Amino acid sequence: LENGKDSSVLVQQLIEQIRYVNKAKMVDHMGSVEEGAYEIYNCVEKIIKQDILGCEMTELEGKDGDDKEESSAPEEEVFGDVLWDAHDEQEQMEAFQQASSSTCELGFEKYFERLNDLVAAPAPIPPLLVSGGPGSGKSLLLSKWIQLQQKHSPNTLILYHFVGRPMSTSSESALIIKRLTLKLMQHSWLVSPLTLDPAKLLEEFPRWLEKLSARHQGSIIIIIDSIDQIQQAEKHMKWLIDPLPVNVRMIVSVNVETCPQAWRLWPTLHLDPLNSKDVKSLISAECNSANVKLTKEQEKKLERHCRSATTCNALYVTVLGKIVACAGGTGNIDETLQQCFQCQDTVSLYRLVLRTVRESLRNDKEKDLLKEVLCVIGVSHNGVSESELMELYPELSSAMLALLVHSLHKMCLLTYGCGLLKFQHLQAWEMVKLEYMEGENAISTYRQKLVDYFTMQLSQDRVTWRSADELPWLFQQQGDKQKLHKCLLNLFVSQNLYKRGHFAELLSYWQLVGKDKSSMAAEYFDSLKEYEKSCEGEESMICLADLYETLGRFLKDLGLLSQAVAPLQRSLEIRETALDPDHPRVAQSLHQLGGVYVQWKKFGNAEQLYKQALEISENAYGAEHPRVARELDALATLYQKQNKYEQAEQLRKKSFKIRQKAARRKGSLCGFALLRQRALQLEELTLGKDTPDNARTLNELGVLYYLQNNLETAELFLKRSLEMRERVLGPEHPDCAQSLNNLAALYNEEQLYDKAEELYERALDIRRRALAPDHPSLAYTVKHLAVLYKKTGKLDKAVPLYELAVEIRQKSFGPKHPSVATALVNLAVLYCQMKKQIEALPLYERALKIYEDSFGHMHPRVGETLKNLAVLSYEGGHFEKAAELYKRAMEIKEAETLLIGGKATSRHSSSGDTFSLKSALSPNIFLEHGQR
């Protein structure tokens, strides 16, 4: 800008155009390029969260525990404990949209009738095979038929999976079966433990299908496109041979040449070559879209050419139409037709496309870059992003890349999937191999280029889903076991694969390296211990807890239950110390540990852990949150295993209601956050009404901005909500306490502790008078005000609140519940900080008794409490007692580490706000009181 105005007329014209476009967003920025990019990033992120995802919360208290991510349940929440990858799901949605994007029906009506007959036919009926040559229109047919079914048969549940390139993630059988099972579970509101073991998953799928189809009122149609591209399809899809449930129909598509012999006996729908009418229709559609008019003679030539088996399939004719339409723009249609007529199959036609694109480039440098781009995409696992290409080839400008991608995308050579560039059809990739990559040397050269690129990312501690997707797979393709082994021991790579549900892939890599389950577990644990040595500060400890949890869950899924306990226990210890004993992530650790004990048939231990997780989740999120439903489901499954059917049924009904309500709310809110804001502003401007609903909406908007770290706007909305509630409901109403609590949390985040303290005190005063003495909201305000007093050094004020926290837990759960022990330990730590060791001692002793009665004498919490008691005894001059207590604590620690076969060095306590031993009972021993 010069004097506030851009000197370019074109920019001025662009800005004028944008001003009148509803869906365009203009970011007016003066400053550096980096600042501008950051501002645009924030703007886009805000639009995604607010307009598209409709992120909303009714209560800010979910964030009080300093964990922003916990405000909305992660993807795994939808499926209970089953891990799933949003990228895989997005890829399927995009594949379906791409397959159905053609406007031409190609005489599919006769095929639709046959498919409809299959659905209506009496059971049992084997799968229907849709066969045809490559590019014959199988995907297009199936996607168009799915759209018709969804429109005319809303009670029919249709599950589809489009298999992409062989060796890509979309062709992995275990992931396909897991996705289909989860879709069935999600639709029938069933949340049950699902094995991640690939062999068991394939074995159990027919039973899941039988069970879940019985719960569905209507037909279920499962469609797998290009099923023959699945790795070892016949072996992994052998369940297809068995009789299907009565209301289930199965449709699979295959290439004629690669269809397994056993499947050829199934009823088959074979796609005929296109007739002359369809050929003319397809080419006319392409030409009309480019305003190109063909002569009668040109139309006849094209019709005559597209009569052989290889030239009258849908893909060939589509690409041919695009080439002719492009040629029409330059006026040399006849010359282009002569070149096309020499191409007798789709691969050779793609060669002509590539030659045309290459000739349009200005110099050899650009032509070389075209080759590099296509080859790198070809050797990748799942494709390559534009930003990766520009980092791989710094000489590749964004303008040049945009031109290449546009040309290749327009001609059906490249496409996008999950933001990655990949080949649109197998024949396009075959053409690139023939043109540029003859011989294994060329392929290995490009693979190595990708290996170097993603290895460099790892060395910079940039472990993204992309590096986890590509690097181990590339090492596998290279057959480099040593580098693959080293890559797998990068804890963040393995965590990324596992958390996105790629369990089977991770396991196959370890099998290639030649490691059995036990040695794999030991190596991971050793790597974690080594990593823990470098962890300092709260953030790195939280990250470490996540890694320990991932390892524990992985070992549990492998069936190594005894080895899974120690890492999950360690994760729990770290979270309790680094975060807060009532933090939602502590509930996550308790839940996972409970799952191991259930499989181990130690139902008593599991019940205690699940109940604690339930209590924390209810306090953190409220009684009607999906996380609460998850804990209720876990307890219901546990009671069912113990034949306590009545208790199990009650919990299941409660959980079902929560999930149903959450799903309805999510459906009605999605995408309307900004709309609600505008509607509210209009309503306020026109009517100026103060209502409880408007006050609640203002509170929700305040929370929304708070979660996006837009604290200034959040404060504005929260203050207006509080003011309106005080006017409408009165200053003593519990809803006012909610607004006060939320504003206090905001000031606490901004380190305005005096303001936060005043508001927390007002909220506590209201809630004490309005709510029951054991109400979760009261407990929440008590806890956060107590922590704030402690943080600001007002220990005398904190004591009565910590004492009240003990009382509330006793009323809620009884005097012998483990959460009471945690509250006692928090109070004991506070007394130690105040140098009141005499008051702390009986609290520790009582907590120890509760832990021993609840978990047994060898539980890690017992060990940590013994260690803290040892410190107090030592300071009081009772050296023999201190030694005895410390010895018992170390025995428990050693027993714990024996489970995994190594020493798990612990520098953090597991109990409440506790402290750690700096040196094992040395003369200069002192207490380190953990600040939240």
Short mmCIF file of N, CA, C and O in Angstrom, two decimals, residues 10 76 203 239 282 287 393 407 446 565 569 608 726 754 778 804 838 843 857 863 890 902:
data_model
loop_
_atom_site.label_atom_id
_atom_site.label_comp_id
_atom_site.label_asym_id
_atom_site.label_seq_id
_atom_site.Cartn_x
_atom_site.Cartn_y
_atom_site.Cartn_z
N LEU A 10 -5.56 -3.42 -10.95
CA LEU A 10 -6.10 -4.79 -10.88
C LEU A 10 -6.50 -5.15 -9.45
O LEU A 10 -7.54 -5.76 -9.22
N GLU A 76 -12.14 -40.07 18.76
CA GLU A 76 -12.33 -41.40 19.32
C GLU A 76 -13.55 -41.46 20.23
O GLU A 76 -14.07 -42.53 20.48
N GLU A 203 -11.84 -61.96 11.60
CA GLU A 203 -12.55 -63.16 12.07
C GLU A 203 -13.89 -62.79 12.70
O GLU A 203 -14.90 -63.50 12.53
N TRP A 239 -14.90 -63.97 4.41
CA TRP A 239 -16.24 -63.94 5.01
C TRP A 239 -17.33 -63.71 3.98
O TRP A 239 -18.50 -64.00 4.22
N LEU A 282 -21.04 -38.22 -24.16
CA LEU A 282 -19.89 -37.87 -23.31
C LEU A 282 -19.02 -36.80 -23.97
O LEU A 282 -18.64 -35.81 -23.33
N CYS A 287 -17.27 -30.96 -24.87
CA CYS A 287 -17.10 -29.86 -25.84
C CYS A 287 -18.01 -28.68 -25.50
O CYS A 287 -17.60 -27.52 -25.60
N TYR A 393 11.26 -29.23 -4.07
CA TYR A 393 11.85 -28.58 -5.24
C TYR A 393 11.74 -27.06 -5.06
O TYR A 393 10.76 -26.44 -5.50
N SER A 407 -3.51 -28.09 -15.26
CA SER A 407 -3.49 -28.81 -16.55
C SER A 407 -3.72 -30.30 -16.35
O SER A 407 -4.49 -30.93 -17.07
N TYR A 446 13.62 -41.90 -6.63
CA TYR A 446 12.55 -40.99 -6.16
C TYR A 446 12.10 -41.35 -4.74
O TYR A 446 11.77 -40.47 -3.95
N VAL A 565 -0.07 -52.56 32.23
CA VAL A 565 -0.41 -51.86 33.47
C VAL A 565 0.60 -50.76 33.80
O VAL A 565 0.22 -49.62 34.12
N GLN A 569 -0.24 -46.87 34.34
CA GLN A 569 -0.13 -46.36 35.71
C GLN A 569 0.78 -45.14 35.75
O GLN A 569 0.51 -44.14 36.41
N GLN A 608 -13.61 -49.72 40.63
CA GLN A 608 -13.14 -48.52 41.36
C GLN A 608 -12.63 -47.47 40.39
O GLN A 608 -12.94 -46.27 40.51
N GLU A 726 -28.18 -11.05 35.79
CA GLU A 726 -28.44 -10.35 37.05
C GLU A 726 -29.72 -9.52 36.97
O GLU A 726 -30.49 -9.45 37.93
N ASP A 754 -6.39 -11.10 41.17
CA ASP A 754 -7.28 -10.39 42.11
C ASP A 754 -8.72 -10.40 41.59
O ASP A 754 -9.67 -10.65 42.34
N LEU A 778 -20.67 -26.91 42.75
CA LEU A 778 -20.11 -26.36 43.99
C LEU A 778 -18.69 -26.89 44.17
O LEU A 778 -17.76 -26.12 44.48
N LEU A 804 -13.22 -28.39 52.83
CA LEU A 804 -14.57 -28.52 52.27
C LEU A 804 -14.58 -29.53 51.12
O LEU A 804 -15.54 -30.30 50.97
N ILE A 838 2.54 -31.95 61.67
CA ILE A 838 1.75 -32.72 62.64
C ILE A 838 0.31 -32.89 62.12
O ILE A 838 -0.27 -33.96 62.20
N LEU A 843 -3.61 -37.20 58.06
CA LEU A 843 -4.29 -37.17 56.76
C LEU A 843 -3.65 -38.16 55.80
O LEU A 843 -4.35 -38.91 55.10
N HIS A 857 -2.44 -53.74 48.81
CA HIS A 857 -1.22 -53.22 49.47
C HIS A 857 -0.07 -52.95 48.51
O HIS A 857 0.92 -52.34 48.90
N GLY A 863 2.28 -46.96 47.27
CA GLY A 863 3.72 -46.72 47.30
C GLY A 863 4.06 -45.26 47.41
O GLY A 863 4.93 -44.86 48.22
N MET A 890 9.59 -48.74 48.07
CA MET A 890 10.48 -49.21 47.01
C MET A 890 10.12 -50.62 46.54
O MET A 890 10.26 -50.95 45.37
N GLY A 902 11.62 -53.71 33.33
CA GLY A 902 12.62 -52.66 33.35
C GLY A 902 12.31 -51.66 34.44
O GLY A 902 11.27 -51.69 35.06
#
